[in-house]
Short mmCIF file of C-alpha atoms in Angstrom, two decimals:
data_model
loop_
_atom_site.label_atom_id
_atom_site.label_comp_id
_atom_site.label_asym_id
_atom_site.label_seq_id
_atom_site.Cartn_x
_atom_site.Cartn_y
_atom_site.Cartn_z
CA MET H 166 13.38 -28.32 10.38
CA LYS H 167 13.56 -31.07 7.87
CA LEU H 168 16.25 -34.06 8.46
CA GLY H 169 18.36 -33.10 5.44
CA THR H 170 18.70 -29.36 6.63
CA ARG H 171 19.27 -30.46 10.60
CA LEU H 172 22.07 -32.88 9.53
CA ARG H 173 23.69 -30.20 7.16
CA VAL H 174 23.76 -27.58 10.01
CA SER H 175 24.48 -29.65 12.67
CA SER H 176 28.19 -29.70 14.13
CA ALA H 177 27.96 -33.38 14.52
CA THR H 178 28.02 -34.00 10.89
CA TRP H 179 31.30 -32.01 10.54
CA ALA H 180 32.70 -34.26 13.45
CA VAL H 181 31.71 -37.52 11.75
CA PRO H 182 35.08 -37.84 9.80
CA VAL H 183 37.05 -36.81 12.90
CA CYS H 184 35.45 -39.42 15.11
CA LEU H 185 35.80 -42.18 12.38
CA GLY H 186 39.46 -41.46 11.81
CA LEU H 187 39.96 -41.61 15.87
CA ILE H 188 38.09 -44.94 15.68
CA TYR H 189 40.09 -46.36 12.84
CA LEU H 190 43.56 -44.94 14.25
CA TYR H 191 42.90 -46.66 17.95
CA PHE H 192 41.48 -49.98 16.35
CA PHE H 193 44.00 -50.79 13.63
CA LYS H 194 47.00 -49.04 15.06
CA SER H 195 46.59 -50.03 18.94
CA PHE H 196 44.09 -52.68 19.97
CA LYS H 197 43.98 -54.88 17.09
CA GLU H 198 48.13 -55.46 17.36
CA ASP H 199 48.25 -54.96 21.37
CA PHE H 200 45.16 -56.63 22.49
CA LYS H 201 45.66 -60.33 24.12
CA PRO H 202 43.62 -62.16 26.21
CA PRO H 203 45.51 -63.43 29.82
CA THR H 204 47.09 -66.65 29.31
CA GLY H 205 44.52 -69.41 29.54
CA GLN H 206 41.75 -67.63 29.52
CA PRO H 207 38.64 -68.60 27.59
CA GLU H 208 36.93 -66.62 25.13
CA TYR H 209 34.76 -64.15 27.13
CA ALA H 210 32.90 -61.04 25.75
CA PRO H 211 32.55 -58.96 28.47
CA TYR H 212 36.54 -58.78 28.82
CA VAL H 213 36.75 -57.78 25.08
CA VAL H 214 33.91 -54.82 25.61
CA SER H 215 35.55 -53.61 28.70
CA SER H 216 39.09 -53.39 27.41
CA VAL H 217 37.79 -51.44 24.13
CA LEU H 218 35.81 -49.26 25.95
CA LEU H 219 38.44 -48.11 28.15
CA SER H 220 39.81 -45.94 25.56
CA PHE H 221 36.71 -44.59 24.42
CA TYR H 222 34.79 -43.54 27.58
CA ALA H 223 36.26 -40.02 27.61
CA VAL H 224 36.60 -39.68 24.01
CA SER H 225 32.60 -39.95 23.63
CA TYR H 226 31.78 -37.76 26.82
CA ALA H 227 33.86 -35.13 25.48
CA VAL H 228 32.55 -34.95 22.08
CA ALA H 229 28.88 -35.26 23.40
CA SER H 230 29.67 -32.35 25.80
CA GLY H 231 31.65 -30.10 23.18
CA LEU H 232 29.11 -30.79 20.36
CA SER H 233 26.01 -30.03 22.58
CA ALA H 234 27.51 -26.65 24.00
CA TRP H 235 28.03 -25.79 20.27
CA GLU H 236 24.94 -26.44 19.41
CA ALA H 237 22.98 -24.61 21.85
CA GLY H 238 25.30 -21.67 21.35
CA ARG H 239 24.38 -21.74 17.47
CA LEU H 240 20.43 -21.81 18.57
CA LYS H 241 21.26 -19.00 21.17
CA ARG H 242 23.30 -16.91 18.19
CA ASP H 243 20.65 -17.27 15.64
CA GLN H 244 18.19 -15.97 18.47
CA VAL H 245 15.83 -19.38 18.08
CA TRP H 246 14.53 -18.61 21.56
CA LYS H 247 13.14 -15.50 20.56
CA LEU H 248 11.17 -16.68 17.53
CA SER H 249 9.49 -20.00 19.05
CA PRO H 250 7.13 -20.52 21.88
CA VAL H 251 8.23 -21.30 25.04
CA ARG H 252 6.32 -24.63 25.06
CA PHE H 253 8.54 -25.77 22.04
CA ARG H 254 11.84 -25.25 23.64
CA TYR H 255 12.38 -28.75 24.85
CA ARG H 256 11.52 -30.21 21.52
CA ILE H 257 13.82 -27.66 19.59
CA ALA H 258 16.69 -28.87 22.07
CA TRP H 259 16.22 -32.41 21.60
CA GLU H 260 16.14 -32.26 17.75
CA SER H 261 19.22 -30.39 17.80
CA LEU H 262 20.70 -32.85 20.02
CA LEU H 263 19.83 -36.16 18.21
CA PRO H 264 22.71 -35.55 15.58
CA VAL H 265 25.08 -35.38 18.78
CA VAL H 266 23.81 -38.33 20.46
CA ALA H 267 24.18 -40.24 17.58
CA VAL H 268 27.87 -39.43 16.97
CA ALA H 269 28.46 -39.85 20.76
CA TRP H 270 27.12 -43.34 20.61
CA VAL H 271 29.02 -44.34 17.49
CA LEU H 272 32.05 -43.75 19.54
CA ILE H 273 31.20 -46.54 21.89
CA LEU H 274 29.01 -48.74 19.62
CA VAL H 275 31.37 -49.09 16.53
CA PRO H 276 34.69 -50.07 18.65
CA VAL H 277 32.74 -52.57 20.58
CA CYS H 278 31.52 -54.33 17.36
CA MET H 279 34.85 -54.24 15.65
CA ALA H 280 36.54 -55.63 18.59
CA LEU H 281 33.82 -58.45 18.82
CA VAL H 282 34.16 -59.32 15.23
CA GLN H 283 37.76 -59.49 15.48
CA GLU H 284 38.06 -61.79 18.41
CA GLY H 285 35.20 -63.82 16.79
CA THR H 286 33.16 -63.45 20.16
CA ALA H 287 29.22 -63.15 20.28
CA PRO H 288 27.82 -60.37 22.68
CA ASP H 289 25.87 -61.33 25.47
CA ALA H 290 23.70 -59.78 28.20
CA GLY H 291 26.58 -59.52 30.46
CA SER H 292 28.87 -57.76 27.91
CA MET H 293 26.33 -54.99 27.29
CA VAL H 294 26.16 -53.89 30.74
CA LEU H 295 29.16 -51.18 30.56
CA VAL H 296 27.96 -50.08 26.75
CA LEU H 297 24.49 -49.27 28.29
CA MET H 298 26.27 -47.35 31.15
CA ALA H 299 28.31 -45.57 28.80
CA LEU H 300 25.20 -44.79 26.47
CA VAL H 301 23.16 -43.40 29.23
CA ILE H 302 26.24 -41.38 30.81
CA SER H 303 27.09 -39.87 27.24
CA LEU H 304 23.19 -38.79 26.72
CA ALA H 305 23.57 -37.00 30.11
CA HIS H 306 26.87 -35.25 29.03
CA CYS H 307 24.71 -33.88 26.08
CA VAL H 308 22.15 -32.60 28.20
CA ILE H 309 24.68 -31.00 30.74
CA GLY H 310 26.72 -29.76 27.51
CA PHE H 311 23.69 -28.13 26.04
CA CYS H 312 22.45 -26.45 29.16
CA ILE H 313 25.96 -24.87 29.79
CA GLY H 314 26.28 -23.59 25.96
CA THR H 315 22.87 -21.62 26.54
CA ILE H 316 24.56 -19.37 29.39
CA THR H 317 27.91 -19.10 28.08
CA PRO H 318 29.45 -17.18 25.11
CA PRO H 319 28.90 -19.73 21.92
CA HIS H 320 32.61 -20.09 21.16
CA LEU H 321 33.86 -20.33 24.66
CA ALA H 322 32.22 -23.44 26.02
CA PRO H 323 32.50 -26.02 23.42
CA PRO H 324 36.29 -26.43 23.34
CA ILE H 325 36.76 -25.64 27.12
CA LEU H 326 34.23 -28.13 28.13
CA SER H 327 35.43 -31.12 25.61
CA VAL H 328 38.76 -30.76 27.20
CA ALA H 329 37.93 -30.52 30.83
CA VAL H 330 35.58 -33.63 30.25
CA PHE H 331 37.97 -35.52 28.51
CA TYR H 332 40.82 -34.92 30.97
CA ALA H 333 38.45 -35.54 34.04
CA VAL H 334 37.58 -38.96 32.65
CA SER H 335 40.70 -39.99 31.20
CA ALA H 336 42.62 -39.27 34.34
CA ALA H 337 40.21 -41.32 36.34
CA TRP H 338 42.97 -43.92 36.80
CA SER H 339 44.84 -41.81 39.14
CA TYR H 340 42.20 -40.11 40.98
CA GLU H 341 42.54 -40.49 44.72
CA PRO H 342 40.42 -40.48 46.90
CA PHE H 343 39.00 -43.61 44.84
CA TRP H 344 35.42 -42.52 44.92
CA LEU H 345 36.39 -39.90 42.34
CA ARG H 346 37.28 -42.61 39.60
CA HIS H 347 34.10 -44.81 40.20
CA LEU H 348 31.73 -41.71 39.62
CA SER H 349 33.70 -40.52 36.65
CA GLY H 350 31.98 -43.10 34.17
CA HIS H 351 35.03 -44.49 33.38
CA TYR H 352 35.13 -48.22 34.41
CA ALA H 353 38.32 -48.57 35.72
CA THR H 354 38.89 -52.24 35.19
CA ASP H 355 39.03 -54.96 32.89
CA LEU H 356 36.42 -57.89 33.23
CA LEU H 357 38.62 -61.18 33.41
CA PHE H 358 36.74 -64.42 32.92
CA GLY H 359 33.25 -64.77 35.24
CA GLU H 360 33.36 -61.40 36.28
CA LEU H 361 30.62 -58.94 35.75
CA PRO H 362 30.12 -55.38 37.19
CA THR H 363 27.84 -55.33 39.99
CA THR H 364 24.41 -52.82 39.72
CA SER H 365 25.89 -50.59 42.49
CA SER H 366 29.02 -50.15 40.22
CA VAL H 367 27.11 -49.17 37.47
CA VAL H 368 24.31 -47.13 39.08
CA ALA H 369 26.13 -44.91 41.00
CA PRO H 370 28.16 -43.12 37.96
CA VAL H 371 24.93 -42.68 36.18
CA ALA H 372 23.12 -41.46 39.04
CA PHE H 373 25.96 -38.86 39.68
CA ILE H 374 25.97 -37.73 36.07
CA TRP H 375 22.28 -37.34 35.66
CA ALA H 376 21.79 -35.40 39.14
CA ILE H 377 24.26 -32.94 37.39
CA ALA H 378 22.27 -32.89 34.37
CA ALA H 379 19.04 -32.84 35.77
CA ALA H 380 20.09 -30.02 37.84
CA ALA H 381 21.42 -28.11 35.11
CA VAL H 382 17.99 -28.47 33.19
CA LEU H 383 16.19 -27.17 36.24
CA PHE H 384 18.75 -24.23 36.34
CA CYS H 385 18.48 -23.32 32.76
CA THR H 386 14.94 -23.86 32.49
CA PRO H 387 13.17 -20.22 31.68
CA THR H 388 10.01 -18.73 33.43
CA ARG H 389 8.24 -15.66 33.15
CA ASN H 390 7.28 -15.78 36.73
CA ARG H 391 10.09 -14.16 38.93
CA ARG H 392 8.85 -16.12 42.28
CA ALA H 393 9.23 -19.35 40.30
CA ARG H 394 12.66 -18.73 39.76
CA PRO H 395 14.08 -19.28 43.04
CA LEU H 396 11.83 -22.52 43.38
CA LEU H 397 13.81 -23.89 40.45
CA TRP H 398 17.27 -22.85 41.64
CA THR H 399 16.65 -24.75 44.92
CA ALA H 400 15.13 -27.93 43.20
CA ALA H 401 18.10 -27.70 41.05
CA VAL H 402 20.59 -27.60 44.24
CA SER H 403 18.39 -30.31 46.02
CA VAL H 404 19.02 -32.54 43.15
CA LEU H 405 22.48 -31.78 42.69
CA ILE H 406 23.01 -32.36 46.49
CA ALA H 407 20.92 -35.46 46.65
CA GLY H 408 22.25 -37.34 43.70
CA THR H 409 26.00 -36.40 44.40
CA TYR H 410 25.86 -37.56 48.08
CA GLY H 411 23.91 -40.55 47.12
CA SER H 412 26.25 -41.67 44.86
CA TYR H 413 29.27 -40.84 47.17
CA SER H 414 27.79 -42.78 49.94
CA ALA H 415 27.50 -45.81 47.73
CA VAL H 416 31.14 -45.74 46.55
CA GLN H 417 32.97 -44.15 49.39
CA GLU H 418 34.44 -47.39 51.10
CA TRP H 419 35.49 -48.92 47.57
CA GLY H 420 39.16 -49.65 46.72
CA HIS H 421 41.16 -48.77 43.58
CA THR H 422 38.90 -51.47 41.69
CA PRO H 423 34.94 -51.32 41.73
CA PRO H 424 33.41 -54.45 43.23
CA LEU H 425 32.64 -57.07 40.75
CA SER H 426 30.45 -60.34 40.55
CA CYS H 427 32.55 -63.30 40.18
CA GLY H 428 31.57 -66.83 39.14
CA ASN H 429 29.23 -65.93 36.43
CA VAL H 430 30.19 -68.57 33.92
CA ALA H 431 30.17 -72.01 34.61
CA SER H 432 33.48 -73.61 33.36
CA ILE H 433 34.78 -77.06 32.57
CA CYS H 434 38.32 -77.91 33.19
CA ALA H 435 40.17 -81.16 31.61
CA GLY H 436 43.77 -82.29 31.26
CA GLN H 437 46.91 -81.85 33.38
CA LYS H 438 49.46 -80.60 31.06
CA PRO H 439 48.06 -78.11 30.17
CA ARG H 440 44.99 -77.94 31.93
CA VAL H 441 42.62 -76.48 29.70
CA THR H 442 39.36 -74.59 30.93
CA THR H 443 36.65 -73.54 28.68
CA GLY H 444 33.02 -71.83 29.67
CA GLU H 445 30.09 -73.83 29.24
#
């Protein structure tokens, strides 16, 4: 299928105006007016990025899941799988998901870029950690949504999945026990001056969500060999259990806030009244 035709029939194309509208409403009606760095805190890109992402984790993941389920339902409704050789199945799925992935990533990248430009803060490697985490997790939600869409009614899965993912991620602030919020993909804190996410606090949610995605792919993989079907299901369950238990083991003892790496910026303080601190 040509690129123009793919974009014309993709649900992601029709979702772009809505997504851009959400970005506009949030940024110009909320973030631009209400965002204020803590008193006395020097310019710090990770703080800006973590603050703006707090409102877009859930939106990006929900859009990724819902649109992917819709694309899977469209292919199923059009009986594409019956027309194409099995060996091209993953290529067809990936080409259908590309516009969805692009829209989900726009919901992460555009607000971050706008916030950095507004604050006049240049991005650095530390400020991109949470961005990369969100991009990777949104890709996993695309995979999960597509797999669910292949085995459910075409018009049922997208709205239910979108609402379920949005609620599950956006409500992460209030989750108890705390390990639930740490595995949701919603990094539930701002990064103050000198703070950065630890490796485990980023890897744990990524491993958890991708374990679900891998299990979904194995479960939905077609096979003509009846003996292979139980093996695929067993592999799916094994991956799901291993990924979930490993991620849970890593975060089970964490408190309300994920562990943070501190003192990552050298600072110089001068003066007495007031005492001004700046990063090198």
